[in-house]
Amino acid sequence: LVVSVHPLLQNLPLDVMRKRVKAKLMDPTPFATVITDLTECHPTWYHPRVTACFVPSEQCKKQALSLGLRESQLVMHGLPIRPQFTVKLPPREKLRAKLGMDAKAPTVLLI
C-alpha cells in the first residue's frame, strides 16, 4: 500500500508504479490519497487512478465526484489526527508557568 498525503504526489508515483508493473518489475500495489484540507481543495488531490481517496468532508467528496472520481473510490473519514491532539490542555497560565514564560508578555509562535 502506498499512501499519499500531499496534493502533488499523486501523478508521478502512479505513473512510475504503472510503468514498473507493465515492465514486470513490481506487482500492482494499492494507492491511497488522504486529503488533509477540509474544504475546497486543489484539483491535484483528486487523481482518477487511485485505489482509494480518503476525504475529510462532504464538500471534498462532492468535489472529488465532480473531478471524475467514482463513489467506490471515496471514503469519508474526517481528518486523521493523533489522539494526543484531542487531549484538553491545562489553562494558559499553567502552561506558561510550566514553560518558564512570562505570564503577561505577548507571545507569538512562528513555524
Coordinates of N, CA, C and O in Angstrom, one line a residue:
L1 N 0.9 -1.2 0.0 CA 0.0 0.0 0.0 C 0.9 1.2 0.0 O 1.8 1.3 0.8
V2 N 0.6 2.2 -0.9 CA 1.3 3.5 -0.9 C 0.2 4.5 -0.5 O -0.9 4.5 -1.0
V3 N 0.6 5.4 0.4 CA -0.3 6.4 0.9 C 0.3 7.8 0.7 O 1.4 8.0 1.1
S4 N -0.5 8.6 0.0 CA 0.0 10.0 -0.3 C -0.8 11.0 0.6 O -2.1 10.9 0.7
V5 N -0.1 11.9 1.2 CA -0.8 12.9 2.0 C -0.4 14.3 1.5 O -0.5 15.3 2.2
H6 N 0.0 14.4 0.2 CA 0.4 15.7 -0.4 C -0.3 15.8 -1.8 O -0.2 14.8 -2.5
P7 N -0.8 16.9 -2.1 CA -1.6 17.1 -3.4 C -0.7 16.9 -4.6 O -1.2 16.6 -5.7
L8 N 0.6 17.1 -4.5 CA 1.4 17.0 -5.7 C 2.1 15.6 -5.8 O 2.9 15.4 -6.7
L9 N 1.7 14.7 -5.0 CA 2.3 13.3 -5.0 C 1.3 12.3 -5.4 O 1.2 11.2 -4.7
Q10 N 0.5 12.5 -6.4 CA -0.4 11.5 -6.9 C 0.1 11.1 -8.3 O 0.4 9.9 -8.5
N11 N 0.3 12.0 -9.2 CA 0.6 11.7 -10.6 C 1.9 11.0 -10.8 O 1.9 9.9 -11.4
L12 N 3.0 11.5 -10.3 CA 4.3 10.9 -10.5 C 4.4 9.5 -9.9 O 4.8 8.6 -10.7
P13 N 4.1 9.3 -8.7 CA 4.2 7.9 -8.2 C 3.3 6.9 -8.9 O 3.7 5.8 -9.2
L14 N 2.1 7.4 -9.3 CA 1.2 6.5 -10.0 C 1.7 6.1 -11.4 O 1.6 5.0 -11.8
D15 N 2.3 7.1 -12.1 CA 2.9 6.8 -13.4 C 4.1 5.9 -13.2 O 4.3 4.9 -14.0
V16 N 5.0 6.1 -12.3 CA 6.1 5.2 -12.0 C 5.7 3.8 -11.7 O 6.2 2.8 -12.3
M17 N 4.7 3.7 -10.8 CA 4.2 2.4 -10.5 C 3.6 1.7 -11.7 O 3.8 0.5 -11.9
R18 N 2.8 2.4 -12.5 CA 2.2 1.8 -13.7 C 3.3 1.2 -14.6 O 3.2 0.1 -15.1
K19 N 4.3 2.0 -14.8 CA 5.4 1.6 -15.7 C 6.2 0.4 -15.2 O 6.5 -0.5 -15.9
R20 N 6.4 0.4 -13.9 CA 7.1 -0.7 -13.2 C 6.2 -2.0 -13.3 O 6.8 -3.1 -13.5
V21 N 4.9 -1.9 -13.1 CA 4.0 -3.1 -13.2 C 4.1 -3.6 -14.7 O 4.2 -4.8 -14.9
K22 N 4.0 -2.7 -15.6 CA 4.0 -3.1 -17.0 C 5.3 -3.8 -17.4 O 5.3 -4.7 -18.2
A23 N 6.4 -3.3 -16.8 CA 7.7 -3.9 -17.1 C 7.9 -5.2 -16.2 O 9.0 -5.8 -16.2
K24 N 6.9 -5.6 -15.4 CA 7.0 -6.7 -14.5 C 8.1 -6.6 -13.5 O 8.7 -7.5 -13.1
L25 N 8.3 -5.3 -13.1 CA 9.3 -5.1 -12.0 C 8.7 -5.0 -10.6 O 9.4 -5.0 -9.6
M26 N 7.4 -4.9 -10.6 CA 6.6 -5.0 -9.3 C 5.2 -5.4 -9.6 O 4.7 -5.4 -10.7
D27 N 4.6 -5.9 -8.5 CA 3.2 -6.3 -8.5 C 2.3 -5.0 -8.4 O 2.8 -4.0 -7.8
P28 N 1.1 -5.1 -8.9 CA 0.2 -3.9 -8.7 C 0.1 -3.7 -7.2 O 0.0 -4.6 -6.4
T29 N 0.1 -2.4 -6.9 CA 0.1 -2.0 -5.5 C -1.0 -1.0 -5.2 O -1.1 0.0 -6.0
P30 N -1.9 -1.2 -4.2 CA -2.9 -0.2 -4.0 C -2.3 1.2 -3.6 O -1.3 1.2 -3.0
F31 N -3.0 2.2 -4.1 CA -2.5 3.6 -3.8 C -3.7 4.4 -3.2 O -4.7 4.4 -3.8
A32 N -3.4 5.0 -2.1 CA -4.5 5.8 -1.4 C -4.0 7.2 -1.2 O -2.8 7.4 -0.9
T33 N -5.0 8.1 -1.3 CA -4.7 9.5 -1.0 C -5.5 9.9 0.2 O -6.7 9.5 0.3
V34 N -4.9 10.5 1.2 CA -5.5 11.1 2.4 C -5.5 12.6 2.2 O -4.5 13.2 2.4
I35 N -6.7 13.2 2.0 CA -6.8 14.6 1.8 C -6.7 15.3 3.2 O -7.5 14.9 4.1
T36 N -5.9 16.3 3.3 CA -5.7 16.9 4.6 C -6.3 18.3 4.6 O -6.1 19.1 5.6
D37 N -7.0 18.7 3.6 CA -7.7 20.0 3.5 C -9.2 19.7 3.8 O -9.7 18.8 3.3
L38 N -9.8 20.7 4.6 CA -11.2 20.4 4.9 C -12.2 20.9 3.9 O -13.3 20.4 3.9
T39 N -11.9 21.9 3.2 CA -12.9 22.5 2.3 C -12.5 22.3 0.8 O -12.0 21.2 0.5
E40 N -12.8 23.2 0.0 CA -12.4 23.1 -1.4 C -10.9 22.9 -1.6 O -10.1 23.6 -1.0
C41 N -10.5 21.9 -2.3 CA -9.1 21.5 -2.4 C -8.6 21.7 -3.8 O -9.3 21.8 -4.8
H42 N -7.2 21.8 -3.9 CA -6.6 21.9 -5.2 C -6.9 20.6 -6.0 O -6.9 19.5 -5.4
P43 N -7.2 20.7 -7.3 CA -7.6 19.6 -8.1 C -6.6 18.4 -8.1 O -6.9 17.3 -8.4
T44 N -5.3 18.8 -7.9 CA -4.3 17.7 -7.9 C -4.5 16.7 -6.8 O -3.9 15.6 -6.8
W45 N -5.3 17.0 -5.8 CA -5.6 16.0 -4.7 C -6.3 14.8 -5.3 O -6.2 13.7 -4.8
Y46 N -7.1 15.0 -6.4 CA -8.0 14.0 -6.9 C -7.5 13.4 -8.2 O -7.7 13.9 -9.2
H47 N -6.9 12.2 -8.0 CA -6.4 11.5 -9.2 C -7.3 10.3 -9.5 O -7.6 9.5 -8.6
P48 N -7.8 10.2 -10.8 CA -8.7 9.1 -11.1 C -8.1 7.7 -11.0 O -8.9 6.7 -10.9
R49 N -6.8 7.5 -10.9 CA -6.2 6.2 -10.8 C -6.0 5.7 -9.4 O -5.4 4.6 -9.2
V50 N -6.3 6.5 -8.4 CA -6.1 6.0 -7.0 C -7.0 4.9 -6.7 O -8.1 4.8 -7.2
T51 N -6.6 4.0 -5.8 CA -7.4 2.9 -5.4 C -8.5 3.5 -4.4 O -9.7 3.1 -4.5
A52 N -8.0 4.3 -3.5 CA -9.0 4.9 -2.5 C -8.5 6.4 -2.3 O -7.3 6.7 -2.3
C53 N -9.5 7.2 -2.0 CA -9.3 8.6 -1.7 C -10.1 8.9 -0.4 O -11.3 8.9 -0.4
F54 N -9.4 9.2 0.7 CA -10.0 9.5 2.0 C -10.2 11.0 2.0 O -9.3 11.8 2.0
V55 N -11.5 11.3 2.1 CA -11.9 12.7 2.1 C -12.4 13.1 3.5 O -13.1 12.3 4.2
P56 N -12.1 14.3 4.0 CA -12.5 14.7 5.4 C -13.8 15.3 5.5 O -14.3 15.5 6.6
S57 N -14.5 15.7 4.4 CA -15.8 16.4 4.5 C -16.6 16.1 3.2 O -16.2 15.7 2.2
E58 N -17.9 16.4 3.4 CA -18.9 16.2 2.3 C -18.5 17.1 1.1 O -18.6 16.8 0.0
Q59 N -18.0 18.3 1.4 CA -17.6 19.3 0.4 C -16.4 18.7 -0.5 O -16.5 18.7 -1.7
C60 N -15.5 18.0 0.2 CA -14.4 17.4 -0.6 C -14.9 16.2 -1.4 O -14.4 16.0 -2.5
K61 N -15.8 15.5 -0.8 CA -16.4 14.3 -1.5 C -17.1 14.8 -2.8 O -16.9 14.2 -3.9
K62 N -17.9 15.9 -2.7 CA -18.6 16.4 -3.9 C -17.6 16.9 -4.9 O -17.8 16.6 -6.1
Q63 N -16.5 17.5 -4.5 CA -15.5 18.0 -5.4 C -14.8 16.8 -6.1 O -14.6 16.8 -7.3
A64 N -14.5 15.8 -5.3 CA -13.9 14.6 -5.9 C -14.8 14.0 -7.0 O -14.3 13.6 -8.1
L65 N -16.1 13.9 -6.7 CA -17.0 13.3 -7.7 C -17.1 14.2 -8.9 O -17.1 13.7 -10.1
S66 N -17.1 15.5 -8.7 CA -17.1 16.4 -9.9 C -15.9 16.4 -10.7 O -15.9 16.7 -11.9
L67 N -14.8 15.9 -10.1 CA -13.5 15.8 -10.9 C -13.2 14.4 -11.4 O -12.1 14.1 -11.8
G68 N -14.2 13.6 -11.4 CA -14.1 12.3 -12.0 C -13.8 11.1 -11.2 O -13.7 9.9 -11.7
L69 N -13.7 11.2 -9.9 CA -13.5 10.0 -9.1 C -14.9 9.3 -8.9 O -15.9 10.0 -9.0
R70 N -14.8 8.0 -8.7 CA -16.1 7.3 -8.5 C -16.4 7.2 -7.1 O -15.5 7.2 -6.2
E71 N -17.7 7.0 -6.8 CA -18.1 6.9 -5.4 C -17.4 5.7 -4.7 O -17.0 5.8 -3.5
S72 N -17.1 4.6 -5.5 CA -16.4 3.5 -4.9 C -15.0 3.7 -4.5 O -14.4 3.0 -3.7
Q73 N -14.4 4.8 -5.0 CA -13.0 5.2 -4.6 C -13.0 6.0 -3.3 O -11.9 6.2 -2.7
L74 N -14.1 6.6 -2.9 CA -14.1 7.6 -1.9 C -14.5 7.0 -0.5 O -15.4 6.2 -0.4
V75 N -13.8 7.4 0.5 CA -14.1 7.1 1.9 C -14.1 8.3 2.7 O -13.1 9.1 2.7
M76 N -15.3 8.7 3.2 CA -15.3 9.9 4.1 C -15.0 9.5 5.5 O -15.6 8.6 6.1
H77 N -13.9 10.1 6.0 CA -13.3 9.6 7.2 C -13.0 10.7 8.2 O -12.5 10.5 9.3
G78 N -13.1 12.0 7.8 CA -12.7 13.1 8.7 C -11.1 13.2 8.6 O -10.5 12.4 7.8
L79 N -10.6 14.1 9.3 CA -9.1 14.2 9.3 C -8.5 13.3 10.3 O -8.8 13.2 11.4
P80 N -7.5 12.5 9.8 CA -6.8 11.6 10.7 C -5.8 12.4 11.6 O -5.0 13.2 11.1
I81 N -6.0 12.4 12.9 CA -5.1 13.1 13.8 C -4.7 12.1 15.0 O -5.4 11.2 15.3
R82 N -3.5 12.4 15.5 CA -3.1 11.7 16.7 C -4.0 11.9 17.9 O -4.4 13.1 18.1
P83 N -4.2 10.9 18.7 CA -5.1 11.1 19.9 C -4.6 12.2 20.8 O -5.3 12.9 21.5
Q84 N -3.2 12.4 20.9 CA -2.7 13.5 21.7 C -3.2 14.8 21.4 O -3.3 15.7 22.2
F85 N -3.6 15.1 20.1 CA -4.1 16.4 19.7 C -5.5 16.6 20.2 O -6.0 17.7 20.1
T86 N -6.2 15.6 20.7 CA -7.5 15.8 21.2 C -7.6 16.0 22.7 O -8.6 16.2 23.3
V87 N -6.4 15.9 23.4 CA -6.4 16.0 24.8 C -6.5 17.5 25.2 O -5.8 18.3 24.7
K88 N -7.4 17.7 26.2 CA -7.6 19.1 26.6 C -6.4 19.6 27.4 O -5.8 18.9 28.2
L89 N -5.9 20.8 27.0 CA -4.7 21.3 27.6 C -5.0 22.1 28.9 O -6.2 22.5 29.1
P90 N -4.1 22.2 29.8 CA -4.3 22.9 31.0 C -4.5 24.4 30.7 O -4.2 24.8 29.6
P91 N -5.0 25.2 31.6 CA -5.2 26.6 31.4 C -3.9 27.3 30.9 O -2.8 26.9 31.3
R92 N -4.0 28.4 30.2 CA -2.8 29.1 29.6 C -1.8 29.5 30.7 O -0.6 29.3 30.5
E93 N -2.3 29.9 31.8 CA -1.4 30.4 32.9 C -0.5 29.2 33.4 O 0.7 29.4 33.6
K94 N -1.1 28.1 33.5 CA -0.3 26.9 34.0 C 0.7 26.5 32.9 O 1.8 26.1 33.3
L95 N 0.3 26.5 31.7 CA 1.3 26.2 30.6 C 2.4 27.1 30.6 O 3.6 26.8 30.4
R96 N 2.1 28.4 30.7 CA 3.2 29.4 30.7 C 4.1 29.2 31.8 O 5.4 29.3 31.7
A97 N 3.6 29.0 33.0 CA 4.4 28.7 34.2 C 5.3 27.5 34.0 O 6.5 27.5 34.2
K98 N 4.7 26.4 33.4 CA 5.5 25.2 33.2 C 6.6 25.4 32.2 O 7.7 24.8 32.3
L99 N 6.4 26.3 31.2 CA 7.4 26.5 30.2 C 8.4 27.6 30.6 O 9.3 28.0 29.8
G100 N 8.2 28.2 31.8 CA 9.0 29.3 32.3 C 8.8 30.6 31.5 O 9.7 31.4 31.4
M101 N 7.6 30.8 31.0 CA 7.3 32.0 30.2 C 6.7 33.1 31.1 O 6.1 32.8 32.1
D102 N 7.0 34.4 30.8 CA 6.4 35.5 31.5 C 4.9 35.4 31.3 O 4.4 35.3 30.1
A103 N 4.1 35.4 32.3 CA 2.6 35.3 32.3 C 1.9 36.4 31.6 O 0.8 36.3 31.1
K104 N 2.6 37.6 31.5 CA 1.9 38.8 30.9 C 2.5 39.2 29.6 O 1.9 40.1 28.9
A105 N 3.6 38.6 29.2 CA 4.2 39.1 27.9 C 3.4 38.5 26.7 O 3.0 37.4 26.7
P106 N 3.3 39.4 25.7 CA 2.7 38.9 24.5 C 3.5 37.7 23.9 O 4.8 37.8 24.0
T107 N 2.9 36.8 23.3 CA 3.6 35.6 22.8 C 3.2 35.3 21.4 O 2.0 35.3 21.1
V108 N 4.1 35.0 20.5 CA 3.8 34.7 19.1 C 4.6 33.4 18.8 O 5.8 33.3 19.1
L109 N 4.0 32.4 18.2 CA 4.6 31.2 17.7 C 4.7 31.3 16.2 O 3.7 31.4 15.5
L110 N 6.0 31.2 15.7 CA 6.2 31.2 14.3 C 6.7 29.8 13.9 O 7.7 29.3 14.5
I111 N 6.1 29.3 12.9 CA 6.6 28.0 12.4 C 7.0 28.1 11.0 O 6.4 28.6 10.1

